[in-house]
Coordinates of C-alpha atoms and ligand atoms in Angstrom, one line a residue:
X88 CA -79.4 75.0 -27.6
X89 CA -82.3 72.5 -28.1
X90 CA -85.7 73.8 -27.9
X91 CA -87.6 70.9 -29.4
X92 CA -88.4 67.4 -27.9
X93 CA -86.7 65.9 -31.0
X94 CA -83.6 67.5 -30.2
X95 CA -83.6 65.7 -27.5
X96 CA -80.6 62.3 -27.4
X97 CA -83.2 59.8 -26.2
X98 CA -85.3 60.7 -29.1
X99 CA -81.9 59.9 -31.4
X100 CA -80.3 63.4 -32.3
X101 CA -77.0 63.8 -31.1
X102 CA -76.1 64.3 -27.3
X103 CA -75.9 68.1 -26.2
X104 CA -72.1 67.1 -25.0
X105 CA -69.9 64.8 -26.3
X106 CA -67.2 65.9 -24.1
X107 CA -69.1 65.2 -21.0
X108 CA -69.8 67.6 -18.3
X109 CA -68.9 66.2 -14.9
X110 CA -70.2 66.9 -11.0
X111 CA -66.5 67.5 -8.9
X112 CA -64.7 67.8 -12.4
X113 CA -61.2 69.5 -10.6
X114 CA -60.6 73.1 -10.9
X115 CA -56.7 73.0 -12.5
X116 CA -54.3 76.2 -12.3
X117 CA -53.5 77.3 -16.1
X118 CA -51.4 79.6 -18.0
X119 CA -48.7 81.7 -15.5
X120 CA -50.6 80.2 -12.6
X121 CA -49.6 76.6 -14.1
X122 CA -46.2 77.4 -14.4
X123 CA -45.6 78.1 -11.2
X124 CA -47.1 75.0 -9.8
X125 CA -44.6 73.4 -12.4
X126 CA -41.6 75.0 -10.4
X127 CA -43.1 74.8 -7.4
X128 CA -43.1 70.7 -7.9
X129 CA -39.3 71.3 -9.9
X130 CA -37.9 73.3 -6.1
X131 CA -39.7 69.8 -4.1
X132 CA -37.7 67.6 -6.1
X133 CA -34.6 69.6 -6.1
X134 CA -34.9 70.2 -2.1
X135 CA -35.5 66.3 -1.8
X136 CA -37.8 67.0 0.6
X137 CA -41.2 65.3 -0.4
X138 CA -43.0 65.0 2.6
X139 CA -43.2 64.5 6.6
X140 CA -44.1 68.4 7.3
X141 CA -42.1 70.0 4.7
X142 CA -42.2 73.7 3.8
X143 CA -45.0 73.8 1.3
X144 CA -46.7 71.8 3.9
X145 CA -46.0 74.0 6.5
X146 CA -47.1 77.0 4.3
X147 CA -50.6 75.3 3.4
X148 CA -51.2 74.5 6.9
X149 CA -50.9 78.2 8.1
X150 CA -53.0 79.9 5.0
X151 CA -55.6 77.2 5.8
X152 CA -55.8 78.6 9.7
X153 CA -55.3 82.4 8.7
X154 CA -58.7 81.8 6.3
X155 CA -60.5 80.1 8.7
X156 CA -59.3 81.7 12.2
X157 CA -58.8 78.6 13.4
X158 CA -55.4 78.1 15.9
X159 CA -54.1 75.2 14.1
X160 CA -54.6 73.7 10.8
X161 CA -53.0 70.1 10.2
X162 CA -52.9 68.8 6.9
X163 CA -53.6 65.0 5.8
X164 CA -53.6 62.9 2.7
X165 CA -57.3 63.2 2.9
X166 CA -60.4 63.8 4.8
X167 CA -61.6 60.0 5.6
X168 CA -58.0 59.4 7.1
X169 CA -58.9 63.2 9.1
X170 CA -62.2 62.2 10.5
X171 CA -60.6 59.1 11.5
X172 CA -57.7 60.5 13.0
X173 CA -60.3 63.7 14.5
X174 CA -62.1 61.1 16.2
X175 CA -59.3 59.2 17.5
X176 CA -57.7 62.4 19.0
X177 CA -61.2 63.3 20.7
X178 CA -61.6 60.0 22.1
X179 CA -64.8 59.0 21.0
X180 CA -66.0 55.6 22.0
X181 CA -69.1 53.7 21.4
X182 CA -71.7 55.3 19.4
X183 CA -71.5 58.2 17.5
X184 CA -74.4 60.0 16.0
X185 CA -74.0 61.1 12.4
X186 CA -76.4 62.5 9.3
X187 CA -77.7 59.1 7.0
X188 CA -77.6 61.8 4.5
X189 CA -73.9 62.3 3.8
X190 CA -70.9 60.9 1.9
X191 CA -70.8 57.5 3.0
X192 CA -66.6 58.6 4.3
X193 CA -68.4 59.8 7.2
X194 CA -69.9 56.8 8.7
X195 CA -67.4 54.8 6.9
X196 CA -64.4 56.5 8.9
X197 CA -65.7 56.0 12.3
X198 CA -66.9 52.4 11.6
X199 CA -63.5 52.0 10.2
X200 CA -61.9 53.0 13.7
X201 CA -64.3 50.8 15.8
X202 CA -67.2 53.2 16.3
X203 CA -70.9 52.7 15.4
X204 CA -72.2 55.3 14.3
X205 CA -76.0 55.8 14.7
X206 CA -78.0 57.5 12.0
X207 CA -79.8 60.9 12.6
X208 CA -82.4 62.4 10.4
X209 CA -81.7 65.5 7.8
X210 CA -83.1 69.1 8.3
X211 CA -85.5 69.3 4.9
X212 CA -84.5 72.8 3.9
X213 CA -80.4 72.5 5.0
X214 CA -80.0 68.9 4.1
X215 CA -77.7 68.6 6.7
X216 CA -78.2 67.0 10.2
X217 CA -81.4 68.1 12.0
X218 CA -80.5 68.6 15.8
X219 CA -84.1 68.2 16.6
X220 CA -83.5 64.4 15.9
X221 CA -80.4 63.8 17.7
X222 CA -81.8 63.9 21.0
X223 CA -83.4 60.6 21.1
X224 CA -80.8 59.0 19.8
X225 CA -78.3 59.4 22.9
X226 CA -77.8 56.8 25.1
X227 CA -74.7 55.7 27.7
X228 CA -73.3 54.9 25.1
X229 CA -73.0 58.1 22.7
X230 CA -69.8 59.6 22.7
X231 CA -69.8 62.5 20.3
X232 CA -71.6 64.0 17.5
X233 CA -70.1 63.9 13.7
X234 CA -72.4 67.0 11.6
X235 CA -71.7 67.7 8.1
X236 CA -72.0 71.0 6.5
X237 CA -73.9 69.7 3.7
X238 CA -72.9 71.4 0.4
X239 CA -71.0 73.5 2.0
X240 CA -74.1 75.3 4.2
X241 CA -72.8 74.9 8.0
X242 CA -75.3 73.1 9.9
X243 CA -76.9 74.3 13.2
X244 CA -74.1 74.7 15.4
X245 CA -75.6 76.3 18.4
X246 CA -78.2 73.9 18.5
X247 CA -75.7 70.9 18.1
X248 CA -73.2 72.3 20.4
X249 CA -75.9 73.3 23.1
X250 CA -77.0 70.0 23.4
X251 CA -74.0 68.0 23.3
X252 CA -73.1 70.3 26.3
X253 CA -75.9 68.9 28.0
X254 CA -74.9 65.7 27.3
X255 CA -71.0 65.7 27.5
X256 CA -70.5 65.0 23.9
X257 CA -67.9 66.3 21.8
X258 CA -68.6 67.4 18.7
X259 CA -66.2 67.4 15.2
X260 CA -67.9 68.7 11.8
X261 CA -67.0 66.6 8.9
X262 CA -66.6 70.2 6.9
X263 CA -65.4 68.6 3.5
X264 CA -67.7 70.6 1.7
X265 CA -67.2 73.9 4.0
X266 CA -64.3 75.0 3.1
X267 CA -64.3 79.3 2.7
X268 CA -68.1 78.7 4.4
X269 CA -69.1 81.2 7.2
X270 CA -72.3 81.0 9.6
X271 CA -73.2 84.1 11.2
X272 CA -69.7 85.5 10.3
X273 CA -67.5 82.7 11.5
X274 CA -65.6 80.6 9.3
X275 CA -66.0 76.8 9.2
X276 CA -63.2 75.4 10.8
X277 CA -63.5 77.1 14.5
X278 CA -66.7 75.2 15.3
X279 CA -66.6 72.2 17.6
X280 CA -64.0 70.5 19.4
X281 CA -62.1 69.8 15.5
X282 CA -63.4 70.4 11.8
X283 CA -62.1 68.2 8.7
X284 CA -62.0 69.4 5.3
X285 CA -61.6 68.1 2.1
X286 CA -59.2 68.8 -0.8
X287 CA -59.8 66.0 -2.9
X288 CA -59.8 66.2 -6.7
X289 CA -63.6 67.1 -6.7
X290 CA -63.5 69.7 -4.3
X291 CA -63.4 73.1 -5.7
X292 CA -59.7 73.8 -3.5
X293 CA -57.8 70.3 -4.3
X294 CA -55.0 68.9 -3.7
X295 CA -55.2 65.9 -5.7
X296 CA -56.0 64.0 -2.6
X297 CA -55.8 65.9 0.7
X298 CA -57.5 67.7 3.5
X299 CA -57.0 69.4 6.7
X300 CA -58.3 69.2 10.6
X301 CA -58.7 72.4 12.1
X302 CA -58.7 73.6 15.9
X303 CA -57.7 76.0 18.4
X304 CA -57.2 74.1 21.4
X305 CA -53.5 73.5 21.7
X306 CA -53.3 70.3 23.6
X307 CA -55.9 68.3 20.5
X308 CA -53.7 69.9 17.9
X309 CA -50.2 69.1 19.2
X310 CA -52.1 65.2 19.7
X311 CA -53.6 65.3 15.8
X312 CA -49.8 66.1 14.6
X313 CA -48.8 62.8 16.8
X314 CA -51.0 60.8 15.8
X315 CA -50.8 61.7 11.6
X316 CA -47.3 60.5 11.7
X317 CA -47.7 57.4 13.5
X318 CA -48.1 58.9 17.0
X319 CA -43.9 60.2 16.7
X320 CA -43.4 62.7 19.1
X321 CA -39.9 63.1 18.4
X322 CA -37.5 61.1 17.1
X323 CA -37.4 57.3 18.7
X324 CA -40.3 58.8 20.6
X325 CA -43.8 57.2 20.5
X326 CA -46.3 59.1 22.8
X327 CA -49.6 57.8 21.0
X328 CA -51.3 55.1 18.6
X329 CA -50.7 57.0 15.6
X330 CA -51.4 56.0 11.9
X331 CA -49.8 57.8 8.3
X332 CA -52.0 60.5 7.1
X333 CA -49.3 62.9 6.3
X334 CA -50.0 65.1 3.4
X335 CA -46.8 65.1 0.5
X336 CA -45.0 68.3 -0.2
X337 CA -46.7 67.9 -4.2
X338 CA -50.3 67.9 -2.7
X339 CA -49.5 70.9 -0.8
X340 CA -48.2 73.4 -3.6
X341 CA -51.3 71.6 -5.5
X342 CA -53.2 73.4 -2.6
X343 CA -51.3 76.3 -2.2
X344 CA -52.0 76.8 -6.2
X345 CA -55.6 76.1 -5.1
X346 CA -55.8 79.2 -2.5
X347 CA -53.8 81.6 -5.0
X348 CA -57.3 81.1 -7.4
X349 CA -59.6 80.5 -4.5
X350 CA -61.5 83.7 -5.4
X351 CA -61.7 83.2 -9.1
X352 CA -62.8 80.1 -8.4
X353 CA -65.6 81.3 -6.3
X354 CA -66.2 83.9 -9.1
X355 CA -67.1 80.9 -10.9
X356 CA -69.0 79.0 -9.3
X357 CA -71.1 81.8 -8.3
X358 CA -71.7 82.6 -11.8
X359 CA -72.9 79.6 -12.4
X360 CA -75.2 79.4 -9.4
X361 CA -76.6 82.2 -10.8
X362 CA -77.2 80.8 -14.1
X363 CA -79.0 77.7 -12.8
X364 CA -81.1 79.9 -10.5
X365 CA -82.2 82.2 -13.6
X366 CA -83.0 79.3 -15.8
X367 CA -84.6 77.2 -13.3
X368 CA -86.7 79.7 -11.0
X369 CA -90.2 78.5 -11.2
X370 CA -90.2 75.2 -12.9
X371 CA -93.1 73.4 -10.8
X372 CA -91.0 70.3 -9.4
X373 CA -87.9 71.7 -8.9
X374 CA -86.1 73.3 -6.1
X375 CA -82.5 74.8 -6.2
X376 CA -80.8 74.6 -3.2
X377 CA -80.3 78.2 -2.1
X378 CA -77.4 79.7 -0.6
X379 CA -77.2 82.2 2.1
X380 CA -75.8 85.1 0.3
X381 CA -75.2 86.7 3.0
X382 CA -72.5 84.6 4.0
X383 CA -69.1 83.2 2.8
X384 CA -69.6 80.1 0.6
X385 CA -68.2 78.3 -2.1
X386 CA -70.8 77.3 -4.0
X387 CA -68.8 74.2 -5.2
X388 CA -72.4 72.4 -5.5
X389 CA -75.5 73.0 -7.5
X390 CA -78.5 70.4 -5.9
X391 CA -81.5 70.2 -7.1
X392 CA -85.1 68.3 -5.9
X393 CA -87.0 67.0 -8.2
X394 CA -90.4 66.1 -6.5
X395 CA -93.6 65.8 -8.4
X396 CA -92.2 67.0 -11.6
X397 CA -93.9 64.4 -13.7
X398 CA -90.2 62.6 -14.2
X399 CA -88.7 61.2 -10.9
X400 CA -85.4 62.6 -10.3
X401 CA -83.9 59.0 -11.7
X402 CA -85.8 59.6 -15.2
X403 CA -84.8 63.0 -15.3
X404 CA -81.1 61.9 -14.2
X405 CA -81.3 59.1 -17.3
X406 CA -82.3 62.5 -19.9
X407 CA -79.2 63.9 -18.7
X408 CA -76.9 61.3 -19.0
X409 CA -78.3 60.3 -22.3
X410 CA -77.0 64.4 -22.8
X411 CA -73.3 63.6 -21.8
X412 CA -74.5 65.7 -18.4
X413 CA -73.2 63.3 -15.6
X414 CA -75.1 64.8 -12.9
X415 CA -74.8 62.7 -9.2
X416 CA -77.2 61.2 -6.9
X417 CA -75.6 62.3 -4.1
X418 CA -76.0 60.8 -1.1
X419 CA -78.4 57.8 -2.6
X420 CA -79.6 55.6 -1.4
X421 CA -78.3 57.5 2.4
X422 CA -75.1 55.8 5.1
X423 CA -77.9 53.7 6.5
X424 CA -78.9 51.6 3.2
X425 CA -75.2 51.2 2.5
X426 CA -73.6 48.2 4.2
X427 CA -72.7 47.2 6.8
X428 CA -75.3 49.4 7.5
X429 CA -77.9 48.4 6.2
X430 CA -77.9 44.6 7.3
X431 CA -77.1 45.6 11.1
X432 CA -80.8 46.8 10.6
X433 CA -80.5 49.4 13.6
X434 CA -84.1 50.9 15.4
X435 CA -83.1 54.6 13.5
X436 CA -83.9 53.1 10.0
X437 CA -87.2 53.3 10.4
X438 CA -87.5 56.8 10.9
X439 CA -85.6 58.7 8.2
X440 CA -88.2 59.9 6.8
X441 CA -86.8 63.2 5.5
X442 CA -83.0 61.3 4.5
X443 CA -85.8 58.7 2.2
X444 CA -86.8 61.6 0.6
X445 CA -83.7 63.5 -0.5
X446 CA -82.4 60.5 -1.1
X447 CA -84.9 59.5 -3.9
X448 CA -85.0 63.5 -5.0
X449 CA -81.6 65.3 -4.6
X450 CA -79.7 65.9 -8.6
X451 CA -76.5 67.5 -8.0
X452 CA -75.4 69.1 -11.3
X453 CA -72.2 70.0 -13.1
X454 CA -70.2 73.3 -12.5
X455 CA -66.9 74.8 -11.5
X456 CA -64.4 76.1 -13.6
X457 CA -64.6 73.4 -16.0
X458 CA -68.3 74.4 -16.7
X459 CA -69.7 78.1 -18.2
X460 CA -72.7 79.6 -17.6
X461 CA -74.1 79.1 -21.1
X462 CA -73.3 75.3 -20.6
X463 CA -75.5 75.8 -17.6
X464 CA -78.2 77.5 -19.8
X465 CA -78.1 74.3 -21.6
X466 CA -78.4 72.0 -19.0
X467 CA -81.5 73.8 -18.1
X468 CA -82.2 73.6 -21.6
X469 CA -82.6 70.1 -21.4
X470 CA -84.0 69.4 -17.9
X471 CA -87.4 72.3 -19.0
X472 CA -87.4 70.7 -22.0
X473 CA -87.8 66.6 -20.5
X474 CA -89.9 68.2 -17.9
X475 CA -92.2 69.9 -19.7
X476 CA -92.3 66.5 -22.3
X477 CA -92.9 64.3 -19.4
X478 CA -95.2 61.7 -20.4
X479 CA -93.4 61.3 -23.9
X480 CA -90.1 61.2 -22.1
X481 CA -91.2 58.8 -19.6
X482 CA -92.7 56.4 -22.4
X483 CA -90.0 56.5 -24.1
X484 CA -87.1 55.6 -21.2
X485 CA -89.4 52.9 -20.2
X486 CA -89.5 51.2 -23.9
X487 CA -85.8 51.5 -24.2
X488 CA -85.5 50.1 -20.7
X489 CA -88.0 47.0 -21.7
X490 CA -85.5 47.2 -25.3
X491 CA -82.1 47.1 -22.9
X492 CA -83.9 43.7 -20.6
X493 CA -85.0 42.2 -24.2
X494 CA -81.5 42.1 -25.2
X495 CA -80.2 41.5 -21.8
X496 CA -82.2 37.9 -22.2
X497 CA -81.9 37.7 -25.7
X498 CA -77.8 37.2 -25.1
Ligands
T4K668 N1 -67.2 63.7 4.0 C1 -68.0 64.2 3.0 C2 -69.3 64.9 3.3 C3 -67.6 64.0 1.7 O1 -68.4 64.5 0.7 C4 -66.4 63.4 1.4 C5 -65.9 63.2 0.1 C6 -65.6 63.0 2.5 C7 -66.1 63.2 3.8 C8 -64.3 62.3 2.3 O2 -63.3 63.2 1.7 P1 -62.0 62.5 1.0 O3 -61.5 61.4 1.9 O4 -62.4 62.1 -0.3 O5 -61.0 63.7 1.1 C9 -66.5 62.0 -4.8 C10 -65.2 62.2 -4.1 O6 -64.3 61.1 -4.3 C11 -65.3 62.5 -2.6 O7 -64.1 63.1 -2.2 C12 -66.4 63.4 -2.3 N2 -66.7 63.5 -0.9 C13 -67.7 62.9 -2.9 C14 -68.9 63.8 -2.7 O8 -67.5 62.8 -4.3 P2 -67.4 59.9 -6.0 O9 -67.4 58.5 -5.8 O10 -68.7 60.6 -6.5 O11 -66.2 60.3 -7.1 P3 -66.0 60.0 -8.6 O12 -64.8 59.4 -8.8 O13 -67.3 59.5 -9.2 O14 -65.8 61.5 -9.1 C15 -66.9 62.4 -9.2 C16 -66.9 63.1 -10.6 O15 -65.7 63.9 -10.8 C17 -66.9 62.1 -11.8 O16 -68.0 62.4 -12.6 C18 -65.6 62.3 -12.5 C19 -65.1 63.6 -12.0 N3 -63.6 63.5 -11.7 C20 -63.2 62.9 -10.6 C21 -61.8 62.8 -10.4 C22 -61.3 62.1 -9.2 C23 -62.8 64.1 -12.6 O17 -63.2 64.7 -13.6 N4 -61.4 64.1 -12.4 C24 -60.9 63.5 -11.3 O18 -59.7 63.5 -11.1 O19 -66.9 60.7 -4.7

């Protein structure tokens, strides 16, 4: 553990990690629970049946509805081609109004489809969409309503969904984060018209890529099923526009291997949510973003703010990876300075003020299974440690910065 400011790798001792530590590194079955993914993925090949709804598929898709309570569950090759697909199947047209602070696959997906999607500002505490700022934002135009549950937190779904009814909107939750989540008791997954999820590598369920739309209303899922395989509704039989998101048998016991550890995984994470809450509770300019414990989570991400800690969160973020501690600035710099975005310069930009912040303050920080709690105690280690050094820290990242440009010109 280092405890002194020498110890620290920008002052030239050796980094707290050399194998790095990584934000979304994938939570992998081992031991007994590896060998039967191996002969899960030996029976695929020997069945010759490798994708196109086969069994494993079949199997995923119906644990993923009995956790959720959702009628249907469809699985895709990920969430992006989901949302896409979601939105599709809904009908959206025009403009859609989305969070600025998200994973830039949500703005990214409707664009992708022909949609604009018009940014809306984040709730400070939840980080996720604030329905207070949706409002203004509707026009003739405005279709729908894409939320995220940030971090796996559901947003405010009454207050979405009460206004959308107002409006005629329909609403889908980009819940790639949300999986195993539950607000007031009910599981992502049944909120909205559809949800999406995520299994991607870096999600703590994966399926090396994958995800899953969920819904119960039976005429939307039997159109999402359509419309993943190229709008087939039987064989020789077209009946929509359809495009290939099909999830592959192999991603699907992936998954399935995923759900057999889903607790232990939670166990996990949990464990070191606690460990980051312990070491970190009342460090002045730092806030962990809390869970409600009261619910289900996952707890697959550890976010911090660092505001008016003496280090900006980027100076702090440079100590760390100076560490071999690849923490994320997830979502900078927000959708609406990404392009096209930002060059189609829309009226929104100007007010974002809360998305601005987050973006310029939000750390999110290694765990999973991959990560212990004592690593964690290290991290923390580190981050009192540059904090409390700030002046000396900052100094010295901004002579090895004028060092770096010296050399930059020198070449
Ligand atoms: N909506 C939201 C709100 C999302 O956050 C996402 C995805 C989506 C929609 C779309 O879902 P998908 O279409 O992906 O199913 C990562 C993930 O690629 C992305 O899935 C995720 N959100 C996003 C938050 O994080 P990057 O660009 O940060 O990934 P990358 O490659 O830098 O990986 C993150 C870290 O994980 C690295 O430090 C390395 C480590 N890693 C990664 C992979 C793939 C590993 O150790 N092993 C691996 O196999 O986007």
């Amino acid at each position: 553990m280092k405890f002194r400011f020498s110890d620290l790798a920008l002052m030239g001792a050796a980094p707290a990690f050399t194998e790095e530590l990584h934000v979304g590194r994938p939570n992998v079955p081992v031991g007994a629970a590896r060998d039967k993914l191996l002969n899960e993925i030996a029976s695929i090949l020997d069945r010759r049946w490798l994708s196109n709804g086969g069994p494993k598929v079949r199997e995923f898709e119906s644990k993923i509805a009995r956790l959720t309570g959702a009628r249907h569950a469809i699985a895709v090759c990920n969430a992006t081609q989901g949302l896409q697909v979601a939105a599709r199947a809904c009908n959206l047209t025009g403009e859609v109004i989305v969070p600025a602070f998200t994973f830039i696959a949500t703005a990214h997906a409707l664009s992708w489809i022909g949609l604009e999607p018009v940014f809306a500002d984040a709730d400070p505490l939840t980080h996720s969409i604030d329905p207070e700022q949706i409002e203004r934002l509707i026009t003739p135009r405005t279709s729908g309503i894409v939320a995220t549950h940030l971090w796996g937190e559901p947003c405010r779904v009454e207050a979405i969904e009460a206004l959308a009814a107002r409006y005629g909107l329909q609403v889908i939750y980009d819940a790639a984060h949300a999986f195993g989540s539950s607000r007031r008791g009910r599981m992502a997954g049944t909120f909205g018209a559809a949800e999406v999820f995520s299994f991607h590598a870096t999600k703590f369920i994966n399926a090396f890529e994958g995800g899953a739309i969920t819904t119960s209303d039976d005429e939307l899922a039997a159109r999402l099923r359509r419309m993943i395989s190229f709008g087939f509704a039987d064989y020789d039989y077209v009946a929509d526009l359809g495009t290939n998101a099909k999830m592959s048998e192999a991603s699907a016991a992936m998954g399935l291997a995923g759900l057999a550890m889903m607790d232990e995984i939670i166990r996990a994470n949990h464990a070191n949510y606690i460990a980051y809450q312990a070491a970190l509770r009342d460090l002045p300019g730092v806030r962990l973003f809390e869970f409600d414990e009261r619910e289900a989570r996952n707890y697959q991400y550890i976010v911090l703010e660092v505001n008016n800690a003496g280090l900006s969160r980027d100076q702090l973020l440079a100590v760390l990876w100076s560490e071999g501690i690849r923490a994320r600035r997830y979502f900078y710099p927000g959708c609406h300075r990404m392009e096209p975005y930002a060059s189609a310069a829309r009226r929104e930009a100007e007010s974002l003020p809360v998305t601005e912040c987050l973006a310029a303050s939000v750390l999110a920080l290694p765990t999973g299974t991959a990560v212990s709690p004592a690593q964690v105690a290290e991290i923390c280690a580190i981050i009192r440690l540059a904090l409390s050094h700030a002046d000396e820290v900052a100094s010295r990242l901004a002579s090895s910065a004028s060092q770096s440009a010296e050399l930059r010109v020198a070449a």
